[in-house]
Amino acid sequence: MEINSLQDSGAPITQSIEAVKSLLAYVGRASDPLPTSLELPDKRCILVLSNKKDVYYTVTPNGCSCPSAAYRPGKPCKHQRKYFPEPTKAGMGYTRPMTMAETLEDHERRLPNLPKSYQRMVRAAREEAKADPDSFKASGKWPGGQNGPVDPDTIDTKPSIIREMLIDCGHDTTLRDVAYWQKKQGQEA
């Protein structure tokens, strides 16, 4: 009878609690309480306890036996991202966000590889920004080009005919009357 190791099989296989307990007994570790994760000696395979605590998912750098990995083939699941983070350019396991300067340098480096139409658009935007450095400033309606608060006393309001009619009519008006006179006022204006 031929015995295949866990990694020799094609895809990771979900392990039962009993199988992991027997593995823990074999290596001489306690199985009560159950460990949330169990790293195998070669460090290329990790067993992770499911949230329902009924099975252990097998996690490798190339795959995982959890349902998320099955529903999203080719994309790393949360277990793979946690236990096998992708290395960065510097060879570290953590990807830090780029600063604005690094982003601009990266864009400058990749600009020649982008389509010519995009390069022309970037060149035109740069020339326009150099020609008028104040072009990004907001221009408001108020003096000095600044937006600000409105003084209610300076607002010139026009009284509505309907208000005058409501005061002068002497009887209760209905919504139908108000709608009629609003429409009438709009036609006259």
Short mmCIF file of N, CA and C in Angstrom, two decimals:
data_model
loop_
_atom_site.label_atom_id
_atom_site.label_comp_id
_atom_site.label_asym_id
_atom_site.label_seq_id
_atom_site.Cartn_x
_atom_site.Cartn_y
_atom_site.Cartn_z
N MET A 1 0.85 -1.18 0.00
CA MET A 1 0.00 0.00 0.00
C MET A 1 0.89 1.24 0.00
N GLU A 2 0.60 2.17 -0.91
CA GLU A 2 1.41 3.37 -1.05
C GLU A 2 0.78 4.50 -0.24
N ILE A 3 1.58 5.20 0.52
CA ILE A 3 1.09 6.30 1.35
C ILE A 3 1.57 7.61 0.73
N ASN A 4 0.63 8.48 0.41
CA ASN A 4 0.97 9.80 -0.13
C ASN A 4 0.98 10.81 1.00
N SER A 5 1.96 11.68 0.97
CA SER A 5 1.96 12.74 1.98
C SER A 5 0.89 13.76 1.64
N LEU A 6 0.62 14.64 2.57
CA LEU A 6 -0.44 15.63 2.40
C LEU A 6 -0.14 16.55 1.23
N GLN A 7 1.13 16.92 1.02
CA GLN A 7 1.46 17.85 -0.04
C GLN A 7 1.58 17.17 -1.39
N ASP A 8 1.76 15.86 -1.43
CA ASP A 8 1.85 15.16 -2.71
C ASP A 8 0.50 15.08 -3.40
N SER A 9 -0.58 15.14 -2.64
CA SER A 9 -1.90 15.12 -3.27
C SER A 9 -2.11 16.46 -3.97
N GLY A 10 -2.97 16.50 -4.96
CA GLY A 10 -3.15 17.69 -5.78
C GLY A 10 -3.57 18.92 -5.02
N ALA A 11 -4.72 18.88 -4.38
CA ALA A 11 -5.26 20.04 -3.68
C ALA A 11 -5.28 19.76 -2.18
N PRO A 12 -5.26 20.82 -1.39
CA PRO A 12 -5.36 20.62 0.07
C PRO A 12 -6.68 19.96 0.43
N ILE A 13 -6.63 19.10 1.44
CA ILE A 13 -7.81 18.35 1.85
C ILE A 13 -8.18 18.75 3.28
N THR A 14 -9.45 19.03 3.52
CA THR A 14 -9.93 19.36 4.86
C THR A 14 -9.77 18.13 5.75
N GLN A 15 -9.27 18.35 6.96
CA GLN A 15 -9.00 17.26 7.89
C GLN A 15 -10.05 17.25 9.00
N SER A 16 -10.43 16.07 9.43
CA SER A 16 -11.40 15.95 10.52
C SER A 16 -10.72 16.20 11.86
N ILE A 17 -11.53 16.47 12.87
CA ILE A 17 -11.01 16.70 14.22
C ILE A 17 -10.29 15.45 14.72
N GLU A 18 -10.86 14.27 14.45
CA GLU A 18 -10.25 13.02 14.90
C GLU A 18 -8.88 12.82 14.28
N ALA A 19 -8.73 13.15 13.00
CA ALA A 19 -7.44 12.98 12.32
C ALA A 19 -6.39 13.90 12.94
N VAL A 20 -6.78 15.12 13.27
CA VAL A 20 -5.83 16.07 13.86
C VAL A 20 -5.50 15.64 15.29
N LYS A 21 -6.49 15.12 16.03
CA LYS A 21 -6.21 14.62 17.39
C LYS A 21 -5.21 13.47 17.34
N SER A 22 -5.36 12.57 16.37
CA SER A 22 -4.41 11.46 16.27
C SER A 22 -3.03 11.97 15.85
N LEU A 23 -2.96 13.01 15.02
CA LEU A 23 -1.69 13.62 14.65
C LEU A 23 -1.02 14.26 15.86
N LEU A 24 -1.83 14.96 16.68
CA LEU A 24 -1.29 15.58 17.89
C LEU A 24 -0.78 14.52 18.87
N ALA A 25 -1.51 13.41 18.99
CA ALA A 25 -1.07 12.32 19.87
C ALA A 25 0.23 11.71 19.35
N TYR A 26 0.37 11.61 18.03
CA TYR A 26 1.57 11.03 17.43
C TYR A 26 2.81 11.89 17.71
N VAL A 27 2.64 13.24 17.63
CA VAL A 27 3.79 14.12 17.87
C VAL A 27 3.95 14.44 19.35
N GLY A 28 3.03 13.98 20.19
CA GLY A 28 3.16 14.16 21.63
C GLY A 28 2.66 15.49 22.16
N ARG A 29 1.71 16.09 21.49
CA ARG A 29 1.13 17.35 21.97
C ARG A 29 -0.26 17.09 22.50
N ALA A 30 -0.68 17.94 23.42
CA ALA A 30 -2.02 17.80 24.00
C ALA A 30 -3.08 18.23 22.99
N SER A 31 -4.19 17.53 23.00
CA SER A 31 -5.28 17.87 22.07
C SER A 31 -6.46 18.52 22.78
N ASP A 32 -6.33 18.81 24.06
CA ASP A 32 -7.41 19.48 24.78
C ASP A 32 -6.83 20.69 25.49
N PRO A 33 -7.17 21.88 25.15
CA PRO A 33 -8.09 22.32 24.11
C PRO A 33 -7.44 22.21 22.72
N LEU A 34 -8.29 22.20 21.72
CA LEU A 34 -7.80 22.09 20.35
C LEU A 34 -7.06 23.37 19.96
N PRO A 35 -5.89 23.25 19.33
CA PRO A 35 -5.18 24.45 18.89
C PRO A 35 -5.91 25.09 17.71
N THR A 36 -5.87 26.42 17.63
CA THR A 36 -6.53 27.11 16.52
C THR A 36 -5.77 26.91 15.22
N SER A 37 -4.46 26.73 15.30
CA SER A 37 -3.68 26.42 14.11
C SER A 37 -2.54 25.49 14.49
N LEU A 38 -2.15 24.68 13.54
CA LEU A 38 -1.10 23.69 13.77
C LEU A 38 -0.15 23.75 12.58
N GLU A 39 1.08 24.19 12.85
CA GLU A 39 2.07 24.32 11.78
C GLU A 39 2.87 23.02 11.70
N LEU A 40 2.91 22.45 10.51
CA LEU A 40 3.66 21.21 10.32
C LEU A 40 5.14 21.53 10.22
N PRO A 41 6.02 20.55 10.49
CA PRO A 41 7.46 20.83 10.59
C PRO A 41 8.09 21.49 9.36
N ASP A 42 7.59 21.21 8.16
CA ASP A 42 8.23 21.80 6.98
C ASP A 42 7.81 23.26 6.75
N LYS A 43 6.89 23.78 7.55
CA LYS A 43 6.42 25.17 7.53
C LYS A 43 5.79 25.57 6.19
N ARG A 44 5.43 24.60 5.37
CA ARG A 44 4.77 24.89 4.10
C ARG A 44 3.31 24.44 4.13
N CYS A 45 2.86 23.93 5.27
CA CYS A 45 1.49 23.47 5.40
C CYS A 45 1.03 23.75 6.83
N ILE A 46 -0.13 24.36 6.94
CA ILE A 46 -0.68 24.72 8.25
C ILE A 46 -2.11 24.22 8.31
N LEU A 47 -2.48 23.65 9.45
CA LEU A 47 -3.86 23.23 9.69
C LEU A 47 -4.52 24.29 10.55
N VAL A 48 -5.67 24.80 10.09
CA VAL A 48 -6.37 25.90 10.78
C VAL A 48 -7.76 25.42 11.18
N LEU A 49 -8.11 25.60 12.45
CA LEU A 49 -9.42 25.20 12.96
C LEU A 49 -10.49 26.11 12.39
N SER A 50 -11.59 25.54 11.92
CA SER A 50 -12.68 26.34 11.35
C SER A 50 -13.41 27.09 12.46
N ASN A 51 -14.20 28.09 12.08
CA ASN A 51 -14.96 28.87 13.06
C ASN A 51 -15.99 28.01 13.80
N LYS A 52 -16.56 27.03 13.10
CA LYS A 52 -17.54 26.14 13.75
C LYS A 52 -16.86 25.07 14.60
N LYS A 53 -15.53 25.00 14.50
CA LYS A 53 -14.72 24.06 15.28
C LYS A 53 -15.09 22.61 15.01
N ASP A 54 -15.43 22.32 13.74
CA ASP A 54 -15.78 20.95 13.39
C ASP A 54 -14.75 20.31 12.45
N VAL A 55 -13.91 21.11 11.79
CA VAL A 55 -12.88 20.58 10.88
C VAL A 55 -11.65 21.48 10.93
N TYR A 56 -10.56 20.97 10.36
CA TYR A 56 -9.34 21.75 10.17
C TYR A 56 -9.13 21.96 8.68
N TYR A 57 -8.92 23.20 8.27
CA TYR A 57 -8.62 23.50 6.88
C TYR A 57 -7.12 23.36 6.67
N THR A 58 -6.73 22.79 5.55
CA THR A 58 -5.33 22.66 5.20
C THR A 58 -4.94 23.87 4.35
N VAL A 59 -3.95 24.63 4.82
CA VAL A 59 -3.54 25.85 4.13
C VAL A 59 -2.10 25.68 3.65
N THR A 60 -1.89 25.89 2.37
CA THR A 60 -0.55 25.90 1.78
C THR A 60 -0.38 27.21 1.01
N PRO A 61 0.83 27.54 0.57
CA PRO A 61 0.99 28.78 -0.20
C PRO A 61 0.20 28.76 -1.52
N ASN A 62 -0.07 27.56 -2.04
CA ASN A 62 -0.75 27.46 -3.34
C ASN A 62 -2.24 27.20 -3.23
N GLY A 63 -2.76 26.91 -2.05
CA GLY A 63 -4.18 26.62 -1.95
C GLY A 63 -4.63 26.44 -0.51
N CYS A 64 -5.96 26.33 -0.37
CA CYS A 64 -6.57 26.14 0.94
C CYS A 64 -7.80 25.27 0.73
N SER A 65 -8.16 24.51 1.74
CA SER A 65 -9.32 23.63 1.61
C SER A 65 -10.60 24.28 2.13
N CYS A 66 -10.56 25.57 2.48
CA CYS A 66 -11.77 26.24 3.00
C CYS A 66 -12.75 26.52 1.86
N PRO A 67 -14.03 26.74 2.17
CA PRO A 67 -15.02 27.01 1.12
C PRO A 67 -14.73 28.28 0.32
N SER A 68 -14.14 29.28 0.96
CA SER A 68 -13.85 30.53 0.24
C SER A 68 -12.87 30.28 -0.90
N ALA A 69 -11.87 29.46 -0.67
CA ALA A 69 -10.91 29.16 -1.73
C ALA A 69 -11.57 28.38 -2.86
N ALA A 70 -12.56 27.56 -2.53
CA ALA A 70 -13.27 26.80 -3.56
C ALA A 70 -14.16 27.72 -4.40
N TYR A 71 -14.75 28.74 -3.78
CA TYR A 71 -15.64 29.65 -4.49
C TYR A 71 -14.88 30.70 -5.29
N ARG A 72 -13.61 30.95 -4.91
CA ARG A 72 -12.81 31.97 -5.59
C ARG A 72 -11.50 31.35 -6.08
N PRO A 73 -11.55 30.53 -7.09
CA PRO A 73 -10.32 29.87 -7.53
C PRO A 73 -9.32 30.88 -8.10
N GLY A 74 -8.05 30.65 -7.79
CA GLY A 74 -7.00 31.53 -8.28
C GLY A 74 -6.72 32.72 -7.40
N LYS A 75 -7.58 32.99 -6.43
CA LYS A 75 -7.38 34.12 -5.52
C LYS A 75 -7.10 33.57 -4.13
N PRO A 76 -6.21 34.22 -3.38
CA PRO A 76 -5.91 33.71 -2.04
C PRO A 76 -7.06 33.98 -1.07
N CYS A 77 -7.32 33.01 -0.22
CA CYS A 77 -8.35 33.18 0.81
C CYS A 77 -7.73 33.88 2.02
N LYS A 78 -8.55 34.14 3.05
CA LYS A 78 -8.04 34.86 4.22
C LYS A 78 -6.97 34.05 4.96
N HIS A 79 -7.06 32.73 4.91
CA HIS A 79 -6.07 31.90 5.59
C HIS A 79 -4.71 32.01 4.88
N GLN A 80 -4.73 31.97 3.55
CA GLN A 80 -3.48 32.10 2.81
C GLN A 80 -2.87 33.48 3.02
N ARG A 81 -3.71 34.52 3.03
CA ARG A 81 -3.18 35.87 3.23
C ARG A 81 -2.59 36.02 4.63
N LYS A 82 -3.17 35.34 5.62
CA LYS A 82 -2.68 35.46 6.99
C LYS A 82 -1.38 34.67 7.20
N TYR A 83 -1.36 33.43 6.76
CA TYR A 83 -0.22 32.57 7.07
C TYR A 83 0.88 32.59 6.01
N PHE A 84 0.56 32.99 4.79
CA PHE A 84 1.56 33.07 3.72
C PHE A 84 1.41 34.41 2.99
N PRO A 85 1.80 35.51 3.64
CA PRO A 85 1.66 36.80 2.97
C PRO A 85 2.61 36.87 1.77
N GLU A 86 2.18 37.62 0.73
CA GLU A 86 3.00 37.74 -0.47
C GLU A 86 4.22 38.60 -0.17
N PRO A 87 5.38 38.19 -0.63
CA PRO A 87 6.57 39.01 -0.40
C PRO A 87 6.54 40.26 -1.27
N THR A 88 7.11 41.34 -0.75
CA THR A 88 7.17 42.59 -1.50
C THR A 88 8.47 42.63 -2.30
N LYS A 89 8.71 43.75 -2.98
CA LYS A 89 9.93 43.91 -3.76
C LYS A 89 11.16 43.81 -2.87
N ALA A 90 11.06 44.30 -1.65
CA ALA A 90 12.19 44.28 -0.73
C ALA A 90 12.39 42.90 -0.10
N GLY A 91 11.47 41.97 -0.35
CA GLY A 91 11.61 40.63 0.20
C GLY A 91 10.98 40.48 1.57
N MET A 92 10.29 41.49 2.05
CA MET A 92 9.65 41.41 3.36
C MET A 92 8.27 40.81 3.18
N GLY A 93 7.67 40.31 4.27
CA GLY A 93 6.37 39.70 4.20
C GLY A 93 5.22 40.68 4.33
N TYR A 94 5.51 41.96 4.55
CA TYR A 94 4.46 42.94 4.77
C TYR A 94 4.50 43.97 3.64
N THR A 95 3.37 44.25 3.07
CA THR A 95 3.29 45.26 2.02
C THR A 95 2.83 46.55 2.65
N ARG A 96 3.69 47.56 2.64
CA ARG A 96 3.29 48.84 3.22
C ARG A 96 2.78 49.75 2.12
N PRO A 97 1.87 50.64 2.44
CA PRO A 97 1.34 51.55 1.43
C PRO A 97 2.45 52.48 0.92
N MET A 98 2.35 52.85 -0.35
CA MET A 98 3.34 53.74 -0.95
C MET A 98 3.06 55.18 -0.55
N THR A 99 4.12 55.96 -0.37
CA THR A 99 3.96 57.38 -0.12
C THR A 99 3.62 58.07 -1.43
N MET A 100 3.20 59.33 -1.35
CA MET A 100 2.85 60.06 -2.57
C MET A 100 4.08 60.19 -3.47
N ALA A 101 5.25 60.44 -2.89
CA ALA A 101 6.47 60.58 -3.69
C ALA A 101 6.79 59.26 -4.41
N GLU A 102 6.64 58.14 -3.71
CA GLU A 102 6.89 56.84 -4.34
C GLU A 102 5.87 56.57 -5.44
N THR A 103 4.63 56.96 -5.22
CA THR A 103 3.60 56.77 -6.24
C THR A 103 3.93 57.57 -7.49
N LEU A 104 4.34 58.83 -7.32
CA LEU A 104 4.69 59.67 -8.47
C LEU A 104 5.93 59.13 -9.19
N GLU A 105 6.93 58.67 -8.44
CA GLU A 105 8.12 58.08 -9.06
C GLU A 105 7.75 56.83 -9.85
N ASP A 106 6.89 56.00 -9.29
CA ASP A 106 6.45 54.79 -9.96
C ASP A 106 5.69 55.13 -11.24
N HIS A 107 4.85 56.16 -11.17
CA HIS A 107 4.10 56.59 -12.35
C HIS A 107 5.04 57.11 -13.43
N GLU A 108 6.04 57.90 -13.03
CA GLU A 108 7.02 58.42 -13.99
C GLU A 108 7.80 57.28 -14.65
N ARG A 109 8.12 56.28 -13.88
CA ARG A 109 8.88 55.15 -14.40
C ARG A 109 8.06 54.35 -15.42
N ARG A 110 6.75 54.22 -15.16
CA ARG A 110 5.90 53.42 -16.05
C ARG A 110 5.27 54.21 -17.18
N LEU A 111 5.38 55.54 -17.16
CA LEU A 111 4.72 56.37 -18.17
C LEU A 111 5.14 56.03 -19.60
N PRO A 112 6.42 55.77 -19.89
CA PRO A 112 6.78 55.44 -21.28
C PRO A 112 6.13 54.16 -21.79
N ASN A 113 5.72 53.27 -20.92
CA ASN A 113 5.10 52.01 -21.34
C ASN A 113 3.60 52.14 -21.57
N LEU A 114 3.02 53.28 -21.21
CA LEU A 114 1.59 53.49 -21.36
C LEU A 114 1.27 53.98 -22.76
N PRO A 115 0.00 53.94 -23.19
CA PRO A 115 -0.36 54.37 -24.54
C PRO A 115 0.02 55.82 -24.81
N LYS A 116 0.31 56.10 -26.08
CA LYS A 116 0.75 57.44 -26.48
C LYS A 116 -0.33 58.49 -26.20
N SER A 117 -1.59 58.13 -26.35
CA SER A 117 -2.67 59.09 -26.09
C SER A 117 -2.67 59.50 -24.62
N TYR A 118 -2.41 58.55 -23.73
CA TYR A 118 -2.34 58.86 -22.30
C TYR A 118 -1.13 59.74 -22.02
N GLN A 119 -0.01 59.45 -22.66
CA GLN A 119 1.19 60.27 -22.48
C GLN A 119 0.94 61.71 -22.92
N ARG A 120 0.24 61.88 -24.06
CA ARG A 120 -0.09 63.24 -24.54
C ARG A 120 -0.99 63.96 -23.55
N MET A 121 -1.97 63.25 -22.98
CA MET A 121 -2.88 63.86 -22.02
C MET A 121 -2.12 64.31 -20.77
N VAL A 122 -1.20 63.49 -20.28
CA VAL A 122 -0.41 63.85 -19.10
C VAL A 122 0.47 65.04 -19.41
N ARG A 123 1.10 65.05 -20.59
CA ARG A 123 1.96 66.16 -20.98
C ARG A 123 1.17 67.46 -21.06
N ALA A 124 -0.04 67.41 -21.66
CA ALA A 124 -0.88 68.61 -21.78
C ALA A 124 -1.31 69.11 -20.41
N ALA A 125 -1.66 68.20 -19.51
CA ALA A 125 -2.08 68.61 -18.17
C ALA A 125 -0.93 69.26 -17.42
N ARG A 126 0.27 68.73 -17.59
CA ARG A 126 1.44 69.32 -16.92
C ARG A 126 1.73 70.72 -17.46
N GLU A 127 1.65 70.88 -18.79
CA GLU A 127 1.90 72.20 -19.39
C GLU A 127 0.88 73.21 -18.92
N GLU A 128 -0.38 72.80 -18.84
CA GLU A 128 -1.43 73.71 -18.38
C GLU A 128 -1.23 74.09 -16.92
N ALA A 129 -0.79 73.14 -16.11
CA ALA A 129 -0.55 73.43 -14.69
C ALA A 129 0.63 74.38 -14.52
N LYS A 130 1.66 74.24 -15.37
CA LYS A 130 2.81 75.16 -15.30
C LYS A 130 2.43 76.55 -15.76
N ALA A 131 1.55 76.65 -16.78
CA ALA A 131 1.17 77.94 -17.34
C ALA A 131 0.34 78.76 -16.35
N ASP A 132 -0.55 78.13 -15.62
CA ASP A 132 -1.43 78.85 -14.69
C ASP A 132 -1.43 78.12 -13.34
N PRO A 133 -0.49 78.45 -12.45
CA PRO A 133 -0.42 77.72 -11.18
C PRO A 133 -1.60 77.98 -10.25
N ASP A 134 -2.36 79.08 -10.46
CA ASP A 134 -3.51 79.38 -9.61
C ASP A 134 -4.80 78.80 -10.15
N SER A 135 -4.73 77.97 -11.19
CA SER A 135 -5.94 77.48 -11.84
C SER A 135 -6.75 76.54 -10.94
N PHE A 136 -6.13 75.95 -9.95
CA PHE A 136 -6.86 75.01 -9.10
C PHE A 136 -7.61 75.70 -7.97
N LYS A 137 -7.41 77.01 -7.78
CA LYS A 137 -8.09 77.71 -6.70
C LYS A 137 -9.57 77.89 -7.04
N ALA A 138 -10.41 77.75 -6.05
CA ALA A 138 -11.85 77.92 -6.25
C ALA A 138 -12.17 79.40 -6.40
N SER A 139 -13.08 79.69 -7.30
CA SER A 139 -13.52 81.08 -7.44
C SER A 139 -14.99 81.12 -7.07
N GLY A 140 -15.31 81.90 -6.04
CA GLY A 140 -16.68 81.97 -5.56
C GLY A 140 -17.38 83.22 -6.05
N LYS A 141 -18.62 83.41 -5.63
CA LYS A 141 -19.43 84.55 -6.03
C LYS A 141 -19.15 85.77 -5.15
N TRP A 142 -18.56 85.56 -3.99
CA TRP A 142 -18.37 86.65 -3.04
C TRP A 142 -17.11 87.44 -3.37
N PRO A 143 -17.01 88.65 -2.86
CA PRO A 143 -15.83 89.47 -3.13
C PRO A 143 -14.56 88.77 -2.64
N GLY A 144 -13.51 88.92 -3.42
CA GLY A 144 -12.24 88.30 -3.05
C GLY A 144 -12.16 86.84 -3.47
N GLY A 145 -13.18 86.33 -4.14
CA GLY A 145 -13.15 84.95 -4.60
C GLY A 145 -13.33 83.92 -3.51
N GLN A 146 -13.77 84.33 -2.34
CA GLN A 146 -13.92 83.39 -1.23
C GLN A 146 -15.39 83.06 -1.02
N ASN A 147 -15.66 81.84 -0.67
CA ASN A 147 -17.00 81.45 -0.28
C ASN A 147 -17.14 81.69 1.21
N GLY A 148 -18.31 82.11 1.63
CA GLY A 148 -18.47 82.40 3.04
C GLY A 148 -19.92 82.38 3.46
N PRO A 149 -20.19 82.80 4.69
CA PRO A 149 -21.57 82.79 5.19
C PRO A 149 -22.40 83.89 4.53
N VAL A 150 -23.70 83.69 4.56
CA VAL A 150 -24.63 84.65 3.97
C VAL A 150 -25.33 85.40 5.10
N ASP A 151 -25.36 86.71 4.98
CA ASP A 151 -26.05 87.54 5.96
C ASP A 151 -27.52 87.60 5.57
N PRO A 152 -28.43 87.11 6.41
CA PRO A 152 -29.85 87.09 6.04
C PRO A 152 -30.43 88.48 5.79
N ASP A 153 -29.83 89.52 6.40
CA ASP A 153 -30.36 90.87 6.21
C ASP A 153 -30.06 91.41 4.81
N THR A 154 -29.05 90.87 4.16
CA THR A 154 -28.68 91.39 2.84
C THR A 154 -29.42 90.70 1.71
N ILE A 155 -30.17 89.66 2.00
CA ILE A 155 -30.89 88.94 0.96
C ILE A 155 -32.11 89.75 0.56
N ASP A 156 -32.25 89.99 -0.75
CA ASP A 156 -33.38 90.75 -1.27
C ASP A 156 -34.48 89.75 -1.64
N THR A 157 -35.52 89.70 -0.84
CA THR A 157 -36.60 88.75 -1.09
C THR A 157 -37.80 89.47 -1.68
N LYS A 158 -38.55 88.72 -2.48
CA LYS A 158 -39.76 89.26 -3.09
C LYS A 158 -40.96 88.57 -2.45
N PRO A 159 -41.89 89.33 -1.92
CA PRO A 159 -43.04 88.68 -1.28
C PRO A 159 -43.89 87.93 -2.30
N SER A 160 -44.44 86.84 -1.87
CA SER A 160 -45.27 86.02 -2.74
C SER A 160 -46.70 86.53 -2.73
N ILE A 161 -47.35 86.46 -3.88
CA ILE A 161 -48.75 86.88 -4.00
C ILE A 161 -49.63 85.96 -3.16
N ILE A 162 -49.27 84.70 -3.08
CA ILE A 162 -50.09 83.74 -2.36
C ILE A 162 -50.15 84.10 -0.88
N ARG A 163 -49.04 84.54 -0.30
CA ARG A 163 -49.07 84.94 1.11
C ARG A 163 -50.04 86.10 1.31
N GLU A 164 -49.99 87.05 0.39
CA GLU A 164 -50.89 88.20 0.50
C GLU A 164 -52.34 87.74 0.37
N MET A 165 -52.59 86.78 -0.52
CA MET A 165 -53.95 86.30 -0.71
C MET A 165 -54.43 85.55 0.52
N LEU A 166 -53.54 84.79 1.15
CA LEU A 166 -53.95 84.06 2.33
C LEU A 166 -54.33 85.01 3.46
N ILE A 167 -53.65 86.13 3.51
CA ILE A 167 -53.94 87.10 4.56
C ILE A 167 -55.23 87.84 4.24
N ASP A 168 -55.41 88.23 2.98
CA ASP A 168 -56.52 89.08 2.59
C ASP A 168 -57.84 88.34 2.43
N CYS A 169 -57.84 87.07 2.15
CA CYS A 169 -59.08 86.41 1.78
C CYS A 169 -60.05 86.27 2.94
N GLY A 170 -59.58 86.14 4.13
CA GLY A 170 -60.48 86.11 5.26
C GLY A 170 -61.13 84.77 5.51
N HIS A 171 -60.96 83.81 4.64
CA HIS A 171 -61.52 82.48 4.90
C HIS A 171 -60.41 81.44 4.77
N ASP A 172 -60.70 80.25 5.24
CA ASP A 172 -59.70 79.19 5.18
C ASP A 172 -59.51 78.74 3.74
N THR A 173 -58.25 78.67 3.33
CA THR A 173 -57.95 78.20 1.97
C THR A 173 -57.57 76.73 2.03
N THR A 174 -57.84 76.05 0.96
CA THR A 174 -57.48 74.63 0.88
C THR A 174 -56.16 74.50 0.11
N LEU A 175 -55.59 73.32 0.14
CA LEU A 175 -54.37 73.06 -0.62
C LEU A 175 -54.62 73.21 -2.11
N ARG A 176 -55.83 72.93 -2.52
CA ARG A 176 -56.18 73.07 -3.93
C ARG A 176 -56.12 74.53 -4.34
N ASP A 177 -56.62 75.43 -3.47
CA ASP A 177 -56.56 76.87 -3.77
C ASP A 177 -55.11 77.34 -3.85
N VAL A 178 -54.29 76.89 -2.92
CA VAL A 178 -52.88 77.30 -2.91
C VAL A 178 -52.19 76.83 -4.18
N ALA A 179 -52.43 75.57 -4.58
CA ALA A 179 -51.80 75.04 -5.79
C ALA A 179 -52.26 75.82 -7.02
N TYR A 180 -53.54 76.17 -7.06
CA TYR A 180 -54.06 76.93 -8.20
C TYR A 180 -53.36 78.28 -8.31
N TRP A 181 -53.25 79.00 -7.20
CA TRP A 181 -52.67 80.34 -7.25
C TRP A 181 -51.16 80.30 -7.47
N GLN A 182 -50.51 79.24 -7.01
CA GLN A 182 -49.07 79.11 -7.30
C GLN A 182 -48.87 78.90 -8.80
N LYS A 183 -49.71 78.09 -9.39
CA LYS A 183 -49.62 77.84 -10.82
C LYS A 183 -49.93 79.11 -11.59
N LYS A 184 -50.93 79.83 -11.14
CA LYS A 184 -51.32 81.09 -11.79
C LYS A 184 -50.18 82.11 -11.70
N GLN A 185 -49.55 82.20 -10.53
CA GLN A 185 -48.44 83.13 -10.34
C GLN A 185 -47.26 82.75 -11.25
N GLY A 186 -47.01 81.47 -11.43
CA GLY A 186 -45.93 81.02 -12.29
C GLY A 186 -46.19 81.35 -13.75
N GLN A 187 -47.47 81.33 -14.18
CA GLN A 187 -47.80 81.66 -15.56
C GLN A 187 -47.64 83.14 -15.83
N GLU A 188 -47.92 83.98 -14.84
CA GLU A 188 -47.82 85.42 -15.02
C GLU A 188 -46.37 85.89 -15.03
N ALA A 189 -45.50 85.16 -14.37
CA ALA A 189 -44.11 85.61 -14.27
C ALA A 189 -43.31 85.38 -15.51
#
